[in-house]
Short mmCIF file of C-alpha atoms in Angstrom, two decimals:
data_model
loop_
_atom_site.label_atom_id
_atom_site.label_comp_id
_atom_site.label_asym_id
_atom_site.label_seq_id
_atom_site.Cartn_x
_atom_site.Cartn_y
_atom_site.Cartn_z
CA MET I 1 -27.68 39.92 32.46
CA ILE I 2 -31.05 40.55 34.12
CA ARG I 3 -32.59 38.35 31.46
CA PHE I 4 -30.13 35.54 32.22
CA ILE I 5 -30.77 35.71 35.98
CA ALA I 6 -34.53 35.85 35.43
CA TYR I 7 -34.57 32.79 33.19
CA VAL I 8 -32.21 30.71 35.34
CA TRP I 9 -34.28 31.59 38.40
CA LEU I 10 -37.50 30.78 36.54
CA GLY I 11 -36.11 27.36 35.61
CA LEU I 12 -35.24 26.68 39.24
CA VAL I 13 -38.70 27.72 40.45
CA LEU I 14 -40.36 25.52 37.85
CA GLY I 15 -38.12 22.57 38.67
CA VAL I 16 -38.37 22.79 42.44
CA SER I 17 -41.84 24.18 43.10
CA PHE I 18 -43.84 22.89 40.16
CA LEU I 19 -42.14 19.59 39.37
CA ALA I 20 -40.10 18.03 42.19
CA THR I 21 -42.37 19.07 45.04
CA PRO I 22 -45.68 17.72 43.72
CA ILE I 23 -44.03 14.55 42.40
CA LYS I 24 -42.64 13.53 45.78
CA PHE I 25 -46.16 13.40 47.20
CA ARG I 26 -47.08 10.82 44.54
CA ALA I 27 -44.38 8.37 45.67
CA LYS I 28 -46.32 5.55 47.28
CA SER I 29 -43.50 4.51 49.63
CA LEU I 30 -42.91 8.03 50.97
CA THR I 31 -45.03 8.87 54.00
CA ARG I 32 -46.54 12.33 54.29
CA PRO I 33 -44.36 13.34 57.28
CA VAL I 34 -41.20 12.24 55.45
CA ALA I 35 -42.28 14.03 52.27
CA LEU I 36 -42.97 17.18 54.29
CA ASP I 37 -39.56 16.94 55.97
CA VAL I 38 -37.86 16.54 52.58
CA GLY I 39 -39.88 19.49 51.30
CA ARG I 40 -38.94 21.64 54.28
CA THR I 41 -35.26 20.85 53.76
CA THR I 42 -35.53 21.50 50.03
CA PHE I 43 -37.28 24.84 50.44
CA HIS I 44 -34.82 26.04 53.09
CA ALA I 45 -31.93 25.30 50.72
CA PHE I 46 -33.81 26.81 47.79
CA GLY I 47 -34.57 29.90 49.88
CA LYS I 48 -30.86 30.45 50.44
CA LEU I 49 -30.24 30.14 46.71
CA GLU I 50 -33.03 32.63 46.06
CA TRP I 51 -31.30 35.14 48.34
CA VAL I 52 -28.13 34.73 46.28
CA LEU I 53 -30.16 35.28 43.11
CA SER I 54 -31.87 38.27 44.73
CA LEU I 55 -28.51 39.81 45.57
CA ALA I 56 -27.25 39.20 42.04
CA LEU I 57 -30.41 40.78 40.65
CA VAL I 58 -29.99 43.85 42.87
CA VAL I 59 -26.31 44.25 41.92
CA ILE I 60 -27.09 43.99 38.20
CA THR I 61 -30.08 46.30 38.59
CA VAL I 62 -27.89 48.98 40.17
CA GLN I 63 -25.39 48.64 37.33
CA VAL I 64 -27.98 49.05 34.57
CA ARG I 65 -30.46 51.29 36.40
CA ASP I 66 -30.34 54.04 33.78
CA SER I 67 -31.61 51.69 31.07
CA LEU I 68 -34.47 50.22 33.10
CA GLU I 69 -38.07 51.07 32.36
CA PRO I 70 -40.84 51.37 34.98
CA VAL I 71 -42.13 47.86 34.22
CA ASP I 72 -38.62 46.48 34.87
CA TRP I 73 -38.55 48.12 38.28
CA PHE I 74 -42.03 46.80 39.07
CA LEU I 75 -41.18 43.21 38.12
CA ILE I 76 -37.86 43.28 40.00
CA ALA I 77 -39.55 44.71 43.09
CA LEU I 78 -42.36 42.16 42.86
CA VAL I 79 -39.92 39.24 42.78
CA LEU I 80 -37.90 40.65 45.69
CA VAL I 81 -41.01 41.36 47.79
CA ILE I 82 -42.21 37.80 47.25
CA VAL I 83 -38.84 36.36 48.34
CA VAL I 84 -38.81 38.55 51.45
CA GLY I 85 -42.42 37.67 52.28
CA GLN I 86 -41.82 33.96 51.83
CA THR I 87 -38.66 34.04 53.93
CA LEU I 88 -39.85 36.21 56.79
CA TRP I 89 -43.54 35.37 57.01
CA LEU I 90 -44.69 32.35 55.04
CA ILE I 91 -41.99 29.71 55.42
CA PRO I 92 -41.72 30.11 59.21
CA ARG I 93 -45.47 29.51 59.50
CA LEU I 94 -45.30 26.50 57.21
CA ASP I 95 -42.38 25.17 59.27
CA VAL I 96 -44.55 25.19 62.40
CA ARG I 97 -47.22 23.17 60.62
CA VAL I 98 -44.69 20.70 59.21
CA ALA I 99 -43.09 20.22 62.63
CA ALA I 100 -46.50 19.51 64.15
CA ILE I 101 -47.38 16.98 61.44
CA ILE I 102 -44.01 15.25 61.79
CA ALA I 103 -44.62 15.07 65.55
CA GLY I 104 -47.88 13.25 64.84
CA GLU I 105 -50.20 16.11 65.76
CA GLU I 106 -53.44 16.77 63.97
CA VAL I 107 -53.37 20.22 62.43
CA PRO I 108 -56.36 22.14 61.12
CA ARG I 109 -56.61 22.90 57.43
CA SER I 110 -54.78 26.04 56.44
CA HIS I 111 -54.58 28.38 53.49
CA LEU I 112 -50.79 28.75 53.87
CA HIS I 113 -49.90 26.15 51.25
CA SER I 114 -52.21 27.81 48.73
CA VAL I 115 -50.67 31.20 49.52
CA TYR I 116 -47.19 29.74 48.95
CA ALA I 117 -48.24 28.13 45.66
CA GLY I 118 -49.84 31.39 44.54
CA ALA I 119 -46.72 33.35 45.44
CA GLU I 120 -44.59 30.88 43.49
CA PHE I 121 -46.88 31.24 40.48
CA VAL I 122 -46.71 35.04 40.61
CA LYS I 123 -42.93 34.91 41.08
CA ALA I 124 -42.55 32.57 38.10
CA LEU I 125 -44.75 34.79 35.94
CA ALA I 126 -42.83 37.91 37.03
CA LEU I 127 -39.50 36.24 36.20
CA LEU I 128 -40.80 35.14 32.80
CA LEU I 129 -42.04 38.65 32.01
CA LEU I 130 -38.85 40.24 33.36
CA GLY I 131 -36.71 38.07 31.11
CA ALA I 132 -38.88 38.72 28.08
CA TRP I 133 -39.33 42.43 28.72
CA THR I 134 -35.67 43.25 29.37
CA ALA I 135 -34.53 41.31 26.31
CA GLY I 136 -34.95 44.33 24.08
CA HIS I 137 -33.29 47.04 26.14
CA VAL I 138 -31.04 45.76 28.94
#
């Protein structure tokens, strides 16, 4: 079941973060503030779904804990830490920037978007490895 959750979650991350999000910024008729507002709304909804997936992963992990190997625990913890970090630290800071841009303010360049993209990449890789690694023993 961990494998199933990992692969479903991976598909969602790939679809939302690596496909839908970059594509919307290529739409010529969509202004940057509108695209950012759509992105903010999307990522807030996706964040809620990720908490549901996190809870499911924790519940399943508790049920199969005796068959987990150290690498399983590491990958599960890594995914959960990323979700917590994005929710409590990163997304609120990105929200402030988006609100300022929507309000027409000039905002200085920031590394926050790159940090978010990097976290999504690491999360996707961890989910891929978790699904592949647990296939043989959980």
